[in-house]
Coordinates of C-alpha atoms in Angstrom, one line a residue:
Chain H
X1 CA 0.1 -0.3 0.2
X2 CA 1.1 3.7 -0.9
X3 CA 2.2 5.5 2.3
X4 CA 3.3 9.1 3.2
X5 CA 6.9 8.4 4.7
X6 CA 7.5 11.2 7.6
X7 CA 10.4 12.2 10.2
X8 CA 9.7 13.9 13.0
X9 CA 11.3 17.8 13.5
X10 CA 13.5 18.2 16.1
X11 CA 12.3 19.4 19.4
X12 CA 14.0 22.7 19.6
X13 CA 12.4 23.4 16.1
X14 CA 9.0 22.4 17.3
X15 CA 9.3 24.5 20.4
X16 CA 10.2 27.6 18.5
X17 CA 7.0 27.1 16.2
X18 CA 5.1 27.1 19.2
X19 CA 6.4 30.2 20.8
X20 CA 3.8 32.1 22.3
X21 CA 1.0 28.9 22.4
X22 CA 1.1 28.2 26.0
X23 CA -1.9 25.6 25.4
X24 CA -1.6 22.9 22.9
X25 CA -3.7 20.2 21.4
X26 CA -2.0 17.5 19.8
X27 CA -3.1 15.1 16.8
X28 CA -2.0 11.8 15.5
X29 CA -2.7 9.3 13.0
X30 CA -3.4 6.1 12.9
X31 CA -2.2 5.2 9.3
X32 CA 1.0 6.2 7.7
X33 CA 2.8 8.0 10.7
X34 CA 1.8 5.0 13.1
X35 CA 3.9 2.8 10.5
X36 CA 6.8 5.2 10.5
X37 CA 6.7 5.8 14.2
X38 CA 6.3 9.5 14.0
X39 CA 3.0 10.4 14.8
X40 CA 1.3 7.2 16.4
X41 CA -0.2 6.8 20.0
X42 CA 3.2 6.3 21.8
X43 CA 4.8 9.0 19.8
X44 CA 1.6 11.4 20.8
X45 CA 2.3 10.2 24.3
X46 CA 6.1 11.1 24.3
X47 CA 5.6 14.3 22.7
X48 CA 2.6 14.8 25.2
X49 CA 5.5 14.6 28.1
X50 CA 8.0 16.1 26.5
X51 CA 5.9 19.1 26.3
X52 CA 4.9 19.3 29.2
X53 CA 8.0 19.1 31.1
X54 CA 8.8 22.5 28.9
X55 CA 6.2 24.0 31.0
X56 CA 3.2 24.0 27.9
X57 CA -0.6 22.9 28.7
X58 CA -2.1 19.8 26.7
X59 CA -5.8 20.4 26.6
X60 CA -5.8 17.0 24.8
X61 CA -4.5 14.5 22.5
X62 CA -6.3 12.5 19.5
X63 CA -5.3 9.6 17.3
X64 CA -7.4 10.1 14.2
X65 CA -7.8 6.7 12.2
X66 CA -6.9 8.3 9.0
X67 CA -6.3 12.0 9.1
X68 CA -6.5 12.9 5.3
X69 CA -9.6 11.2 5.2
X70 CA -12.5 13.9 4.7
X71 CA -15.0 12.5 7.2
X72 CA -11.9 13.1 10.2
X73 CA -14.1 15.9 11.2
X74 CA -16.8 14.1 12.3
X75 CA -14.3 12.1 14.9
X76 CA -12.6 15.7 15.5
X77 CA -15.9 17.2 16.7
X78 CA -15.9 14.8 19.9
X79 CA -12.7 16.6 21.0
X80 CA -14.1 20.1 19.9
X81 CA -14.0 21.2 23.3
X82 CA -10.5 20.4 24.1
X83 CA -9.8 21.4 20.6
X84 CA -11.4 25.3 21.2
X85 CA -9.1 25.8 24.6
X86 CA -5.9 25.3 23.2
X87 CA -3.7 28.0 21.4
X88 CA -2.2 25.7 18.6
X89 CA -2.5 22.6 17.5
X90 CA 0.2 20.7 17.2
X91 CA 0.0 17.9 14.4
X92 CA 1.7 14.8 14.3
X93 CA 0.7 13.7 10.8
X94 CA 1.8 13.9 7.2
X95 CA 1.4 17.3 5.2
X96 CA -1.9 16.0 3.7
X97 CA -3.2 15.6 7.5
X98 CA -2.3 18.7 8.2
X99 CA -4.2 20.5 5.5
X100 CA -7.2 18.5 6.2
X101 CA -7.0 19.1 9.7
X102 CA -6.6 22.6 9.4
X103 CA -10.0 23.1 7.1
X104 CA -11.9 22.1 10.1
X105 CA -10.4 24.1 13.3
X106 CA -10.2 27.1 13.9
X107 CA -6.9 26.9 15.9
X108 CA -3.8 27.7 14.6
X109 CA -2.0 24.5 13.4
X110 CA 1.9 23.5 13.6
X111 CA 3.5 20.7 11.7
X112 CA 5.4 18.4 13.7
X113 CA 6.9 16.7 11.0
X114 CA 8.6 16.5 7.9
X115 CA 6.8 14.5 4.6
X116 CA 9.6 13.4 3.0
X117 CA 8.6 11.0 0.5
X118 CA 5.4 8.6 -0.8
X119 CA 6.6 5.3 -0.9
X120 CA 6.0 1.9 0.6
X121 CA 7.4 0.1 3.7
X122 CA 10.0 -2.8 1.7
X123 CA 10.7 -4.3 4.9
X124 CA 10.7 -3.8 8.4
X125 CA 11.9 0.1 9.1
X126 CA 13.0 0.3 5.6
X127 CA 10.9 2.7 3.4
X128 CA 11.4 3.1 0.0
X129 CA 9.9 5.6 -2.5
X130 CA 8.1 4.3 -5.4
X131 CA 7.1 7.2 -7.8
X132 CA 7.3 10.7 -7.9
X133 CA 4.2 11.4 -10.2
X134 CA 6.3 12.5 -13.3
X135 CA 3.0 12.0 -15.5
X136 CA 4.9 10.4 -18.4
X137 CA 5.8 6.3 -17.2
X138 CA 8.9 5.0 -18.8
X139 CA 8.8 2.0 -16.9
X140 CA 8.0 0.0 -20.4
X141 CA 11.5 0.6 -21.3
X142 CA 13.6 0.1 -18.0
X143 CA 12.6 -3.1 -16.8
X144 CA 9.8 -2.1 -14.5
X145 CA 12.2 0.1 -12.1
X146 CA 12.1 3.4 -12.2
X147 CA 14.7 5.5 -12.7
X148 CA 13.3 9.0 -12.6
X149 CA 12.4 8.1 -9.0
X150 CA 15.5 5.4 -7.7
X151 CA 18.4 7.3 -9.6
X152 CA 19.3 10.5 -7.7
X153 CA 19.9 12.4 -11.1
X154 CA 16.6 11.2 -12.2
X155 CA 18.9 10.3 -15.7
X156 CA 16.7 8.5 -18.0
X157 CA 19.3 7.8 -20.3
X158 CA 21.2 5.3 -18.1
X159 CA 24.1 5.9 -15.4
X160 CA 26.1 8.2 -14.5
X161 CA 30.1 7.9 -14.3
X162 CA 29.8 8.0 -10.8
X163 CA 28.1 4.8 -10.0
X164 CA 30.5 1.9 -8.4
X165 CA 29.9 -1.6 -8.0
X166 CA 26.4 -1.4 -8.7
X167 CA 26.2 1.4 -5.8
X168 CA 25.1 5.4 -6.0
X169 CA 27.9 7.9 -5.9
X170 CA 25.9 9.3 -3.0
X171 CA 25.6 6.6 -1.0
X172 CA 27.6 3.3 -0.7
X173 CA 24.6 1.8 0.8
X174 CA 22.2 2.7 -2.2
X175 CA 21.9 0.7 -5.3
X176 CA 22.0 2.2 -8.3
X177 CA 19.2 1.5 -10.1
X178 CA 20.6 1.8 -13.8
X179 CA 22.8 -1.3 -12.9
X180 CA 19.8 -3.1 -11.7
X181 CA 17.7 -1.9 -15.3
X182 CA 20.5 -3.1 -16.9
X183 CA 20.5 -6.4 -14.8
X184 CA 16.7 -6.9 -15.0
X185 CA 16.4 -6.1 -19.0
X186 CA 19.5 -8.5 -19.6
X187 CA 17.7 -11.1 -18.1
X188 CA 14.8 -10.2 -20.0
X189 CA 16.6 -10.1 -23.4
X190 CA 15.5 -6.6 -23.8
X191 CA 18.6 -4.4 -23.9
X192 CA 17.7 -2.8 -26.5
X193 CA 15.0 -0.6 -24.5
X194 CA 17.9 0.5 -22.8
X195 CA 19.9 1.8 -26.0
X196 CA 16.6 3.7 -26.9
X197 CA 17.3 7.3 -26.7
X198 CA 14.9 9.0 -24.3
X199 CA 14.0 12.5 -25.4
X200 CA 14.0 15.4 -22.9
X201 CA 11.1 15.0 -20.6
X202 CA 8.2 17.1 -20.3
X203 CA 8.3 18.7 -17.0
X204 CA 5.1 20.4 -17.6
X205 CA 3.0 16.7 -17.9
X206 CA 1.9 16.1 -14.4
X207 CA -0.5 19.6 -14.0
X208 CA 1.3 21.9 -11.2
X209 CA -0.3 23.0 -9.1
X210 CA -1.7 19.3 -9.6
X211 CA -5.5 19.6 -10.4
X212 CA -7.7 17.9 -12.7
X213 CA -11.5 17.2 -13.1
X214 CA -12.8 14.4 -14.7
X215 CA -16.1 14.9 -16.9
X216 CA -19.3 13.6 -16.0
X217 CA -19.4 12.1 -19.7
X218 CA -15.6 10.7 -19.0
X219 CA -16.7 8.9 -16.4
X220 CA -19.5 6.9 -17.8
Chain O
X1 CA 46.6 30.7 -37.5
X2 CA 46.1 28.3 -34.5
X3 CA 44.2 25.1 -36.2
X4 CA 40.8 24.2 -34.5
X5 CA 40.5 21.4 -32.6
X6 CA 38.4 19.1 -34.9
X7 CA 41.1 19.8 -37.4
X8 CA 43.7 18.3 -35.1
X9 CA 41.6 15.4 -34.2
X10 CA 41.0 14.8 -38.0
X11 CA 44.7 15.3 -38.9
X12 CA 45.6 11.7 -37.2
X13 CA 48.6 13.4 -34.9
X14 CA 48.7 12.4 -31.3
X15 CA 46.1 14.8 -29.3
X16 CA 47.4 16.2 -26.1
X17 CA 44.4 18.2 -24.0
X18 CA 45.1 19.2 -20.6
X19 CA 42.8 20.9 -18.0
X20 CA 42.6 24.3 -16.5
X21 CA 40.1 25.0 -13.1
X22 CA 38.6 28.2 -12.6
X23 CA 39.4 30.0 -9.1
X24 CA 36.6 30.8 -6.5
X25 CA 36.2 34.2 -7.1
X26 CA 37.3 36.6 -9.2
X27 CA 41.3 36.8 -9.2
X28 CA 42.4 35.4 -12.7
X29 CA 45.9 35.7 -11.9
X30 CA 47.0 31.8 -11.5
X31 CA 44.4 30.6 -14.0
X32 CA 46.2 33.1 -16.7
X33 CA 49.5 31.6 -15.8
X34 CA 48.2 28.5 -16.2
X35 CA 46.6 29.4 -19.4
X36 CA 49.9 31.0 -20.4
X37 CA 52.2 28.3 -19.8
X38 CA 49.9 25.3 -21.6
X39 CA 48.1 27.0 -24.5
X40 CA 51.1 26.2 -26.9
X41 CA 51.7 23.1 -25.3
X42 CA 48.7 21.2 -25.9
X43 CA 46.0 21.0 -28.7
X44 CA 43.4 22.3 -26.7
X45 CA 42.1 23.1 -22.7
X46 CA 39.5 22.1 -21.4
X47 CA 38.1 24.2 -18.6
X48 CA 36.3 22.8 -15.6
X49 CA 32.6 23.4 -15.2
X50 CA 32.0 23.9 -11.2
X51 CA 34.1 20.4 -10.7
X52 CA 33.2 18.2 -8.0
X53 CA 29.9 20.5 -7.3
X54 CA 31.9 23.2 -6.0
X55 CA 30.8 26.6 -7.1
X56 CA 33.9 28.6 -8.7
X57 CA 34.1 31.1 -12.0
X58 CA 32.2 30.1 -15.0
X59 CA 33.5 27.3 -17.3
X60 CA 32.3 29.6 -19.8
X61 CA 34.3 32.8 -18.5
X62 CA 37.2 30.6 -18.4
X63 CA 37.2 29.2 -22.2
X64 CA 37.0 33.0 -23.2
X65 CA 39.8 33.9 -21.1
X66 CA 41.4 30.5 -23.0
X67 CA 40.5 32.1 -26.7
X68 CA 41.8 35.5 -25.8
X69 CA 45.0 34.3 -24.8
X70 CA 45.5 32.5 -28.2
X71 CA 44.3 28.9 -26.8
X72 CA 42.0 26.1 -28.2
X73 CA 39.4 26.4 -25.7
X74 CA 37.2 23.1 -24.9
X75 CA 33.8 24.2 -22.8
X76 CA 32.8 21.8 -20.8
X77 CA 29.3 22.0 -19.5
X78 CA 27.6 19.8 -17.3
X79 CA 23.7 19.3 -16.7
X80 CA 23.7 19.9 -12.9
X81 CA 23.0 23.5 -12.9
X82 CA 21.2 24.6 -15.6
X83 CA 17.7 24.0 -17.3
X84 CA 17.4 23.4 -21.2
X85 CA 16.9 27.2 -21.8
X86 CA 20.2 28.6 -19.5
X87 CA 22.2 25.7 -21.4
X88 CA 21.2 26.4 -24.8
X89 CA 21.5 30.3 -24.5
X90 CA 25.4 29.3 -23.4
X91 CA 25.7 27.5 -26.0
X92 CA 24.4 30.4 -28.6
X93 CA 26.7 32.5 -26.7
X94 CA 30.0 30.4 -26.6
X95 CA 29.6 30.0 -30.3
X96 CA 29.3 33.8 -30.8
X97 CA 32.3 34.3 -28.7
X98 CA 34.9 31.7 -31.3
X99 CA 34.2 28.9 -28.7
X100 CA 34.2 25.7 -31.2
X101 CA 34.5 23.1 -28.5
X102 CA 32.3 21.5 -25.7
X103 CA 32.4 18.8 -23.4
X104 CA 28.9 17.3 -22.6
X105 CA 29.3 15.9 -18.9
X106 CA 26.3 14.9 -16.6
X107 CA 27.5 16.3 -13.6
X108 CA 28.7 15.1 -10.2
X109 CA 25.6 15.3 -7.5
X110 CA 25.5 18.8 -5.8
X111 CA 26.0 17.0 -2.4
X112 CA 29.7 16.0 -2.7
X113 CA 30.4 19.6 -3.3
X114 CA 30.3 23.0 -1.1
X115 CA 26.4 24.3 -1.6
X116 CA 25.3 21.1 -0.7
X117 CA 21.4 22.3 -0.2
X118 CA 21.2 23.1 -4.0
X119 CA 18.7 21.7 -6.4
X120 CA 20.0 19.8 -8.8
X121 CA 18.8 20.5 -12.2
X122 CA 19.7 17.6 -14.6
X123 CA 16.6 18.7 -17.1
X124 CA 18.4 17.3 -19.6
X125 CA 21.5 14.6 -19.5
X126 CA 24.5 14.3 -21.4
X127 CA 23.2 12.0 -24.0
X128 CA 20.4 14.5 -24.7
X129 CA 23.1 17.9 -23.9
X130 CA 24.4 16.6 -27.4
X131 CA 21.6 15.7 -29.1
X132 CA 20.5 19.6 -28.4
X133 CA 23.8 20.7 -30.1
X134 CA 23.2 18.9 -33.4
X135 CA 19.3 20.3 -32.9
X136 CA 20.6 23.7 -32.6
X137 CA 23.6 23.2 -35.5
X138 CA 20.3 22.5 -37.8
X139 CA 18.4 25.6 -37.0
X140 CA 16.2 24.6 -34.6
X141 CA 16.1 25.1 -30.7
X142 CA 14.7 22.7 -28.5
X143 CA 11.1 24.1 -28.6
X144 CA 11.0 23.5 -32.2
X145 CA 11.7 27.2 -33.0
X146 CA 13.6 28.9 -35.9
X147 CA 17.3 30.5 -34.6
X148 CA 18.4 33.4 -36.0
X149 CA 22.5 32.4 -36.5
X150 CA 22.9 28.9 -36.0
X151 CA 25.9 27.3 -33.6
X152 CA 28.6 24.8 -34.7
X153 CA 30.5 22.7 -31.9
X154 CA 32.9 19.9 -32.0
X155 CA 31.1 18.3 -29.5
X156 CA 32.7 15.6 -26.9
X157 CA 31.7 13.3 -23.7
X158 CA 33.4 11.0 -21.3
X159 CA 33.2 7.3 -20.9
X160 CA 34.5 5.7 -17.8
X161 CA 36.6 2.7 -19.4
X162 CA 37.2 0.6 -16.1
X163 CA 34.0 0.9 -14.7
X164 CA 32.2 -2.0 -12.9
X165 CA 30.1 -3.3 -14.2
X166 CA 31.1 -2.0 -17.4
X167 CA 28.1 -3.0 -19.6
X168 CA 25.7 -0.3 -18.4
X169 CA 28.7 2.4 -19.0
X170 CA 29.4 1.0 -22.8
X171 CA 25.2 1.3 -23.9
X172 CA 25.5 5.0 -22.6
X173 CA 29.0 5.4 -24.5
X174 CA 27.3 3.8 -27.2
X175 CA 24.5 6.6 -26.6
X176 CA 26.2 9.2 -26.9
X177 CA 28.0 8.1 -30.4
X178 CA 24.5 8.5 -31.8
X179 CA 23.4 11.4 -30.1
X180 CA 26.8 13.1 -31.8
X181 CA 29.9 12.9 -29.8
X182 CA 32.9 13.2 -32.0
X183 CA 35.4 12.7 -29.1
X184 CA 35.6 11.4 -25.7
X185 CA 38.0 11.9 -22.7
X186 CA 38.3 9.5 -20.3
X187 CA 38.4 9.1 -16.7
X188 CA 41.5 8.1 -15.7
X189 CA 43.0 4.9 -16.9
X190 CA 46.6 3.3 -15.0
X191 CA 46.3 -0.2 -16.3
X192 CA 47.0 0.0 -20.3
X193 CA 46.5 -3.3 -21.0
X194 CA 42.7 -3.5 -19.6
X195 CA 42.4 -0.2 -21.3
X196 CA 43.3 -1.8 -24.4
X197 CA 40.6 -4.2 -24.6
X198 CA 38.6 -1.2 -24.3
X199 CA 39.8 0.2 -27.2
X200 CA 39.4 -2.8 -29.2
X201 CA 35.5 -2.4 -28.3
X202 CA 35.6 1.1 -28.7
X203 CA 37.7 1.5 -31.8
X204 CA 35.0 0.7 -34.8
X205 CA 32.7 3.4 -33.5
X206 CA 34.9 5.9 -35.4
X207 CA 35.1 8.3 -32.7
X208 CA 38.5 10.1 -31.1
X209 CA 39.4 8.8 -27.6
X210 CA 41.9 10.8 -25.7
X211 CA 43.3 8.7 -22.6
X212 CA 42.5 10.4 -19.4
X213 CA 46.0 10.6 -17.5
X214 CA 45.5 12.1 -13.7
X215 CA 48.9 12.9 -12.0
X216 CA 49.6 11.0 -9.0
X217 CA 51.1 13.2 -6.6
X218 CA 51.5 11.0 -3.2
X219 CA 50.9 7.4 -2.4
X220 CA 48.4 8.1 -0.3
X221 CA 46.6 10.3 -3.3
X222 CA 46.5 7.0 -5.4
X223 CA 45.0 5.1 -2.7
X224 CA 42.5 8.0 -1.9
X225 CA 41.4 7.7 -5.4
X226 CA 41.3 3.7 -5.4
X227 CA 38.7 3.7 -2.1
X228 CA 36.6 6.9 -3.7
X229 CA 37.0 7.5 -6.9
X230 CA 34.3 5.5 -9.0
X231 CA 35.8 3.6 -11.9
X232 CA 39.5 4.5 -11.3
X233 CA 42.1 2.0 -10.5
X234 CA 45.6 2.4 -9.6
X235 CA 47.0 -1.1 -10.1
X236 CA 49.3 -1.8 -6.8
X237 CA 53.0 -1.8 -8.7
X238 CA 52.3 1.9 -9.2
X239 CA 51.2 2.8 -5.5
X240 CA 54.6 0.7 -4.7
X241 CA 56.5 2.7 -6.7
X242 CA 54.8 5.9 -5.6
X243 CA 55.8 4.2 -1.9
X244 CA 59.2 4.1 -2.8
X245 CA 60.0 7.7 -3.9
X246 CA 62.8 9.0 -1.5
X247 CA 60.8 11.9 1.0
X248 CA 60.2 14.9 -1.2
X249 CA 60.3 12.9 -4.8
X250 CA 57.0 11.7 -5.0
X251 CA 55.4 14.2 -7.4
X252 CA 58.9 13.6 -9.1
X253 CA 57.9 9.9 -9.7
X254 CA 54.3 10.8 -10.4
X255 CA 55.2 12.5 -13.1
X256 CA 57.8 10.2 -14.7
X257 CA 54.9 7.5 -14.3
X258 CA 52.2 10.2 -16.3
X259 CA 55.1 10.5 -19.2
X260 CA 56.0 6.8 -19.5
X261 CA 52.1 6.0 -19.5
X262 CA 51.9 8.8 -22.1
X263 CA 54.8 7.1 -24.1
X264 CA 53.7 3.6 -23.9
X265 CA 49.9 4.9 -25.0
X266 CA 51.8 6.7 -28.1
X267 CA 54.4 4.3 -29.4
X268 CA 52.1 1.6 -28.9
X269 CA 49.0 3.8 -30.7
X270 CA 46.5 2.2 -28.2
X271 CA 44.2 5.7 -28.9
X272 CA 43.9 8.8 -30.4
X273 CA 46.2 10.7 -27.6
X274 CA 46.0 11.8 -24.2
X275 CA 44.4 14.1 -21.7
X276 CA 46.2 14.9 -18.6
X277 CA 44.8 16.0 -15.8
X278 CA 47.2 17.7 -13.3
X279 CA 44.6 19.0 -10.7
X280 CA 46.3 21.8 -8.8
X281 CA 49.8 20.7 -10.0
X282 CA 49.3 22.4 -13.7
X283 CA 53.1 24.0 -13.1
X284 CA 54.4 20.6 -14.1
X285 CA 52.1 19.4 -17.2
X286 CA 55.1 21.1 -19.4
X287 CA 57.7 18.5 -17.7
X288 CA 55.3 15.6 -17.9
X289 CA 55.3 15.8 -21.6
X290 CA 58.8 16.7 -22.3
X291 CA 59.6 13.4 -20.3
X292 CA 57.0 11.9 -22.4
X293 CA 59.1 13.1 -25.5
X294 CA 56.0 15.6 -27.0
X295 CA 57.6 18.4 -26.3
X296 CA 61.4 19.4 -27.7
X297 CA 63.6 20.2 -25.0

């Protein structure tokens, strides 16, 4: 399943963002941030304890099952009074959750996490980006492995000269995706795909800002 | 009148190029000194483009200086810092000012350099930049618009003959040839037997190949490159030779090794020439050339 991968901001930064707000309501989420251990129930409790130690008053906390879901405001209504007593809401969800919650409450929101990429959990505690939504899919030429996402430079015509022993120039722990693509295409007898000259990419292929309306006639 | 680099490449002579690194700042004295020292000793001078992603005086400015001093510049262009509009504009400018040669590179990642938070652009890659030059030579820009006054370049690229695994790099090499590369300057080679095998593969493509020669200045530098520079392998006997140099003589031994390799490449006609990278020791390039018997005493 596709996941929003997050990292907690340092406590000093969170405190600086919370300057002037003495009473706080804390939000977590039961989905992606629970998986990343950045905004699940244990992390929300830990954050509440840390903030109390810093002299903050916690008016309440809640872990919304799916913070980005539009029906989340119904769950939030159960805590309406505690939320309204707070001077700020510290939100331990991905940026999608922050934006969804902020539409439904009057209290100013402060994000506690950085949203890093959209990916999947490949192994326990191991997260990997899978798609950067480039709008021009070339997976058919690359053995089903995405160089736009998995090559540090997003190169589409083969590896750079920085790769070494199948690893990436920037980190010997990271695989060079072009080495993997080469191996996959070779196994499939499809190396001619790698020889194909990929033209310059169309960076306007995905609309920016991302916005699309599907007409009723197309939906049928 | 000085021969253009393309004419030199086609003349069949053993081609020698060297490298100039622009300064961090506007004090051009040191670079001008290196240009004066080398411009008449080599066939062309590469000017590096924010080498290792370290921000410097631009390669375009350095190439203009080489030109103004009477040398033949090879403008290095990476795809790291400019999108396709800026790359095309710089090609127009370079051509308009008499720069006829360009070396197209992908470019190192910004994270290895001194502006680690910067955005790496990579709007085009090295193959697409080569193809862009050939498109513009036909009078069109990448947007399909007519140019009022075109360009013409002798365009080259790089290849790493000792990369591991080598096959993906060879596919890229072939794509660069197809995209319009006329010459290649290779990553440093130290094992000539292995390089010879690469040349057996590369020769049928009909492009000119200049072997990369990086001057060794200490055994530690050789060891460092083996551990940290992708595709560079200094064989143990050469490291031992550097190690056995008496105190203060390591540079002299490094010069000897470089000169010996150049002589061997030339005498055995392994490839079409050499590209000497003296990284910070440009002063000794004439001595390397002299010891390689490429200069009159």
